[in-house]
Amino acid sequence: MVRTRKPSMGRQKIEIKRIESEEARQVCFSKRRAGLFKKANELSILCGAEIGVIVFSPAGRPFSFGHPSVDSIIDRFLSGSPSPPTLPSADHRMPLAQEMMVVRELNRQYTELAALLETERRKKAALEEAVRMKQAGEAALWGANIEVLGVGELERLHQSLERLWRDVARCADQLVIEAAHARSSGIAAASSTALPPPSGVHLGFGRGLEEGSMALPPPATAFGYGRGLEGGSMALPPPATAFGYGRGLF
């Protein structure tokens, strides 16, 4: 019996068309740019070709790779000179070989860093999705019927309610502290403000209370021509008689 082989899900042909997702498009650009520069570097090493690559990202950032340099490649291309530069002598081949080793090492480091950056981006996306799912699950548990929840769901609900209680208690304590501070500030401001004398009350001709004594207005009587009681004696008015032209008795 011949068993048919299932198609592999590893390497599949990707349809070449514009990627709609901006994030996926940026990730694809970073990966393929690194691959492009790697191939250009290998071409220059294996074949001794002079090569220059300039790429602008979707965000407008420039990236370049050149051997021996991007400037020399551009100058040669713009000048229209098809002749290659003179080959280095035997005395200068060793520095050139060392330069190529440095280029290969830098290219390797760049590739590793690009792969590491891509891995961290995937971890970040996975963590964000996990947080979103956890928050959505907690919100669903809050409105669920606890009679039908399992042990694990009840434990998650209990932990979620404890976190909510701690957050509410912390906010309440902060509000109490702010209210107490505002009340103490208001009392201090009121105690330092002098109150004006009450209007409409004429104690002592509008002077109020001074040094613990109350100044009363003069009584509306004729005792002593309006002076009231003086020294514990009462001054009586002169009798309305004809003796001594109203002077009273001597």
CSV table of C-alpha atoms in Angstrom, one decimal:
chain,number,residue,atom,x,y,z
A,1,MET,CA,0.0,0.0,0.0
A,2,VAL,CA,1.5,3.3,-1.1
A,3,ARG,CA,0.9,6.1,1.3
A,4,THR,CA,0.5,9.6,-0.1
A,5,ARG,CA,2.7,12.2,1.3
A,6,LYS,CA,1.0,15.2,2.9
A,7,PRO,CA,2.1,18.6,1.6
A,8,SER,CA,4.6,20.2,3.9
A,9,MET,CA,3.5,23.4,5.7
A,10,GLY,CA,7.1,24.6,6.1
A,11,ARG,CA,8.1,26.4,2.9
A,12,GLN,CA,5.2,27.5,0.8
A,13,LYS,CA,5.0,29.9,-2.2
A,14,ILE,CA,4.0,33.3,-1.1
A,15,GLU,CA,1.9,35.4,-3.4
A,16,ILE,CA,3.7,38.6,-4.3
A,17,LYS,CA,1.3,41.4,-3.6
A,18,ARG,CA,1.2,44.4,-1.4
A,19,ILE,CA,0.8,43.6,2.3
A,20,GLU,CA,-2.2,45.5,3.7
A,21,SER,CA,-1.2,45.4,7.4
A,22,GLU,CA,1.3,48.2,8.2
A,23,GLU,CA,2.9,46.3,11.0
A,24,ALA,CA,3.3,43.1,8.9
A,25,ARG,CA,4.7,45.3,6.0
A,26,GLN,CA,7.3,46.8,8.3
A,27,VAL,CA,8.4,43.4,9.6
A,28,CYS,CA,8.6,42.0,6.1
A,29,PHE,CA,10.7,45.0,5.0
A,30,SER,CA,13.2,44.5,7.8
A,31,LYS,CA,13.6,40.8,7.2
A,32,ARG,CA,14.0,41.1,3.4
A,33,ARG,CA,16.3,44.1,3.6
A,34,ALA,CA,18.6,42.1,5.8
A,35,GLY,CA,18.5,39.3,3.3
A,36,LEU,CA,19.1,41.6,0.4
A,37,PHE,CA,22.2,43.1,2.0
A,38,LYS,CA,23.5,39.7,2.9
A,39,LYS,CA,23.2,38.5,-0.7
A,40,ALA,CA,24.9,41.7,-1.9
A,41,ASN,CA,27.8,41.1,0.5
A,42,GLU,CA,28.2,37.5,-0.6
A,43,LEU,CA,28.2,38.6,-4.2
A,44,SER,CA,31.0,41.1,-3.6
A,45,ILE,CA,33.0,38.5,-1.6
A,46,LEU,CA,32.6,35.6,-4.0
A,47,CYS,CA,32.9,37.4,-7.3
A,48,GLY,CA,34.9,40.5,-6.3
A,49,ALA,CA,32.1,42.7,-7.6
A,50,GLU,CA,31.6,46.3,-6.7
A,51,ILE,CA,28.1,46.7,-5.6
A,52,GLY,CA,25.9,49.4,-4.1
A,53,VAL,CA,22.3,49.0,-2.7
A,54,ILE,CA,20.2,51.9,-1.5
A,55,VAL,CA,16.8,51.2,0.0
A,56,PHE,CA,14.2,53.5,1.5
A,57,SER,CA,11.8,52.0,4.1
A,58,PRO,CA,8.0,52.6,3.9
A,59,ALA,CA,8.5,55.3,6.6
A,60,GLY,CA,11.1,57.1,4.4
A,61,ARG,CA,14.3,56.0,6.3
A,62,PRO,CA,17.3,55.3,4.0
A,63,PHE,CA,19.4,52.1,4.2
A,64,SER,CA,22.5,51.4,2.1
A,65,PHE,CA,25.2,48.8,1.5
A,66,GLY,CA,28.2,49.2,-0.7
A,67,HIS,CA,31.5,47.6,-1.6
A,68,PRO,CA,34.0,49.2,-1.4
A,69,SER,CA,31.6,52.0,-0.5
A,70,VAL,CA,28.3,53.5,-1.6
A,71,ASP,CA,29.9,56.8,-2.5
A,72,SER,CA,32.5,55.3,-4.8
A,73,ILE,CA,29.9,53.2,-6.6
A,74,ILE,CA,27.6,56.3,-7.1
A,75,ASP,CA,30.5,58.4,-8.3
A,76,ARG,CA,31.6,55.7,-10.8
A,77,PHE,CA,28.0,55.3,-12.0
A,78,LEU,CA,27.4,59.0,-12.5
A,79,SER,CA,30.7,59.6,-14.2
A,80,GLY,CA,29.9,57.0,-16.8
A,81,SER,CA,33.4,55.4,-16.5
A,82,PRO,CA,33.2,51.7,-17.2
A,83,SER,CA,36.8,51.0,-16.3
A,84,PRO,CA,37.3,49.5,-12.9
A,85,PRO,CA,39.8,51.1,-10.5
A,86,THR,CA,43.3,49.8,-10.5
A,87,LEU,CA,43.8,46.6,-8.5
A,88,PRO,CA,45.7,46.9,-5.2
A,89,SER,CA,49.2,45.7,-5.2
A,90,ALA,CA,50.4,42.7,-3.2
A,91,ASP,CA,51.4,45.0,-0.4
A,92,HIS,CA,47.9,46.2,0.0
A,93,ARG,CA,46.0,42.9,-0.4
A,94,MET,CA,46.3,42.0,3.3
A,95,PRO,CA,44.6,45.2,4.5
A,96,LEU,CA,41.9,44.6,1.9
A,97,ALA,CA,41.4,41.0,3.2
A,98,GLN,CA,41.2,42.3,6.7
A,99,GLU,CA,38.6,44.8,5.6
A,100,MET,CA,36.5,42.0,4.1
A,101,MET,CA,36.7,40.0,7.3
A,102,VAL,CA,35.5,43.1,9.2
A,103,VAL,CA,32.6,43.5,6.7
A,104,ARG,CA,31.6,39.8,7.1
A,105,GLU,CA,31.7,40.1,10.8
A,106,LEU,CA,29.6,43.2,10.8
A,107,ASN,CA,27.2,41.6,8.4
A,108,ARG,CA,26.9,38.6,10.7
A,109,GLN,CA,26.2,40.8,13.8
A,110,TYR,CA,23.6,42.8,11.9
A,111,THR,CA,21.8,39.6,10.8
A,112,GLU,CA,21.8,38.3,14.4
A,113,LEU,CA,20.5,41.7,15.8
A,114,ALA,CA,17.8,41.8,13.1
A,115,ALA,CA,16.7,38.3,14.1
A,116,LEU,CA,16.8,39.2,17.8
A,117,LEU,CA,14.7,42.3,17.1
A,118,GLU,CA,12.1,40.3,15.2
A,119,THR,CA,11.9,37.7,18.1
A,120,GLU,CA,11.4,40.5,20.7
A,121,ARG,CA,8.6,42.0,18.5
A,122,ARG,CA,6.9,38.7,18.4
A,123,LYS,CA,7.2,38.3,22.2
A,124,LYS,CA,5.7,41.8,22.6
A,125,ALA,CA,2.8,41.0,20.4
A,126,ALA,CA,2.2,37.8,22.2
A,127,LEU,CA,2.3,39.5,25.6
A,128,GLU,CA,-0.1,42.2,24.5
A,129,GLU,CA,-2.5,39.6,23.2
A,130,ALA,CA,-2.3,37.6,26.5
A,131,VAL,CA,-3.0,40.8,28.5
A,132,ARG,CA,-6.0,41.6,26.3
A,133,MET,CA,-7.4,38.1,26.6
A,134,LYS,CA,-6.9,38.1,30.4
A,135,GLN,CA,-8.7,41.4,30.7
A,136,ALA,CA,-11.5,40.2,28.5
A,137,GLY,CA,-11.8,37.0,30.6
A,138,GLU,CA,-11.9,38.9,33.9
A,139,ALA,CA,-14.6,41.2,32.5
A,140,ALA,CA,-16.7,38.1,31.5
A,141,LEU,CA,-16.2,36.5,34.9
A,142,TRP,CA,-17.5,39.6,36.7
A,143,GLY,CA,-20.9,39.3,35.0
A,144,ALA,CA,-21.1,35.5,35.1
A,145,ASN,CA,-23.3,33.4,37.3
A,146,ILE,CA,-21.0,32.1,40.1
A,147,GLU,CA,-23.1,29.0,40.5
A,148,VAL,CA,-22.0,27.6,37.2
A,149,LEU,CA,-18.3,28.5,37.4
A,150,GLY,CA,-15.6,26.0,38.0
A,151,VAL,CA,-12.9,26.0,40.6
A,152,GLY,CA,-10.3,27.6,38.4
A,153,GLU,CA,-12.7,30.3,37.2
A,154,LEU,CA,-13.8,31.0,40.8
A,155,GLU,CA,-10.1,31.4,41.8
A,156,ARG,CA,-9.5,33.8,39.0
A,157,LEU,CA,-12.6,35.8,39.9
A,158,HIS,CA,-11.5,35.9,43.5
A,159,GLN,CA,-8.0,37.2,42.6
A,160,SER,CA,-9.6,39.8,40.2
A,161,LEU,CA,-12.0,41.0,42.9
A,162,GLU,CA,-9.1,41.3,45.4
A,163,ARG,CA,-7.1,43.4,42.9
A,164,LEU,CA,-10.2,45.6,42.3
A,165,TRP,CA,-10.7,46.0,46.1
A,166,ARG,CA,-7.1,47.1,46.6
A,167,ASP,CA,-7.4,49.6,43.8
A,168,VAL,CA,-10.6,51.0,45.2
A,169,ALA,CA,-9.2,51.2,48.7
A,170,ARG,CA,-6.1,53.0,47.5
A,171,CYS,CA,-8.2,55.5,45.6
A,172,ALA,CA,-10.4,56.1,48.7
A,173,ASP,CA,-7.4,56.7,50.9
A,174,GLN,CA,-6.1,59.2,48.5
A,175,LEU,CA,-9.4,61.0,48.4
A,176,VAL,CA,-9.6,61.1,52.2
A,177,ILE,CA,-6.1,62.6,52.4
A,178,GLU,CA,-6.9,65.2,49.8
A,179,ALA,CA,-10.1,66.2,51.6
A,180,ALA,CA,-8.4,66.5,55.0
A,181,HIS,CA,-5.7,68.6,53.5
A,182,ALA,CA,-8.3,70.9,51.8
A,183,ARG,CA,-10.3,71.2,55.1
A,184,SER,CA,-7.2,72.1,57.1
A,185,SER,CA,-6.2,74.7,54.6
A,186,GLY,CA,-9.7,76.2,54.7
A,187,ILE,CA,-9.7,76.4,58.5
A,188,ALA,CA,-6.3,78.0,58.6
A,189,ALA,CA,-7.4,80.6,56.0
A,190,ALA,CA,-10.6,81.4,58.0
A,191,SER,CA,-8.8,81.8,61.3
A,192,SER,CA,-6.4,84.4,59.8
A,193,THR,CA,-9.2,86.6,58.5
A,194,ALA,CA,-10.6,89.4,60.8
A,195,LEU,CA,-14.4,89.6,60.9
A,196,PRO,CA,-16.0,93.0,60.4
A,197,PRO,CA,-18.4,94.4,63.1
A,198,PRO,CA,-22.0,93.3,62.7
A,199,SER,CA,-24.1,95.8,60.8
A,200,GLY,CA,-27.4,97.0,62.2
A,201,VAL,CA,-26.3,96.7,65.9
A,202,HIS,CA,-25.4,100.0,67.5
A,203,LEU,CA,-23.7,99.1,70.7
A,204,GLY,CA,-21.8,102.1,72.0
A,205,PHE,CA,-22.5,104.1,68.9
A,206,GLY,CA,-21.4,101.3,66.5
A,207,ARG,CA,-18.2,100.4,68.4
A,208,GLY,CA,-19.3,96.9,69.6
A,209,LEU,CA,-17.6,95.2,72.5
A,210,GLU,CA,-14.3,96.8,73.6
A,211,GLU,CA,-12.0,95.3,76.3
A,212,GLY,CA,-14.8,93.3,77.9
A,213,SER,CA,-17.2,96.2,78.5
A,214,MET,CA,-20.3,97.2,76.7
A,215,ALA,CA,-20.9,100.9,75.9
A,216,LEU,CA,-24.6,101.6,76.0
A,217,PRO,CA,-26.3,104.6,74.4
A,218,PRO,CA,-27.6,107.3,76.8
A,219,PRO,CA,-31.2,106.6,78.0
A,220,ALA,CA,-33.9,108.7,76.4
A,221,THR,CA,-34.9,110.3,79.7
A,222,ALA,CA,-34.6,113.7,81.3
A,223,PHE,CA,-32.6,112.6,84.3
A,224,GLY,CA,-29.7,114.9,84.7
A,225,TYR,CA,-30.3,116.3,81.3
A,226,GLY,CA,-29.7,113.0,79.7
A,227,ARG,CA,-26.7,111.8,81.8
A,228,GLY,CA,-28.5,108.9,83.6
A,229,LEU,CA,-27.1,107.7,87.0
A,230,GLU,CA,-23.8,109.1,88.1
A,231,GLY,CA,-21.9,108.0,91.2
A,232,GLY,CA,-24.8,106.0,92.5
A,233,SER,CA,-27.1,109.1,92.9
A,234,MET,CA,-30.0,110.2,90.8
A,235,ALA,CA,-30.1,113.8,89.6
A,236,LEU,CA,-33.7,115.0,89.6
A,237,PRO,CA,-34.9,117.7,87.3
A,238,PRO,CA,-35.9,121.0,88.9
A,239,PRO,CA,-39.5,121.2,89.9
A,240,ALA,CA,-41.8,123.1,87.7
A,241,THR,CA,-42.5,125.9,90.3
A,242,ALA,CA,-42.3,129.6,90.4
A,243,PHE,CA,-39.7,129.7,93.3
A,244,GLY,CA,-36.6,131.5,92.1
A,245,TYR,CA,-37.6,131.3,88.6
A,246,GLY,CA,-37.4,127.5,88.4
A,247,ARG,CA,-34.3,127.0,90.6
A,248,GLY,CA,-36.1,124.7,93.1
A,249,LEU,CA,-35.4,124.6,96.9
A,250,PHE,CA,-32.1,125.7,98.4
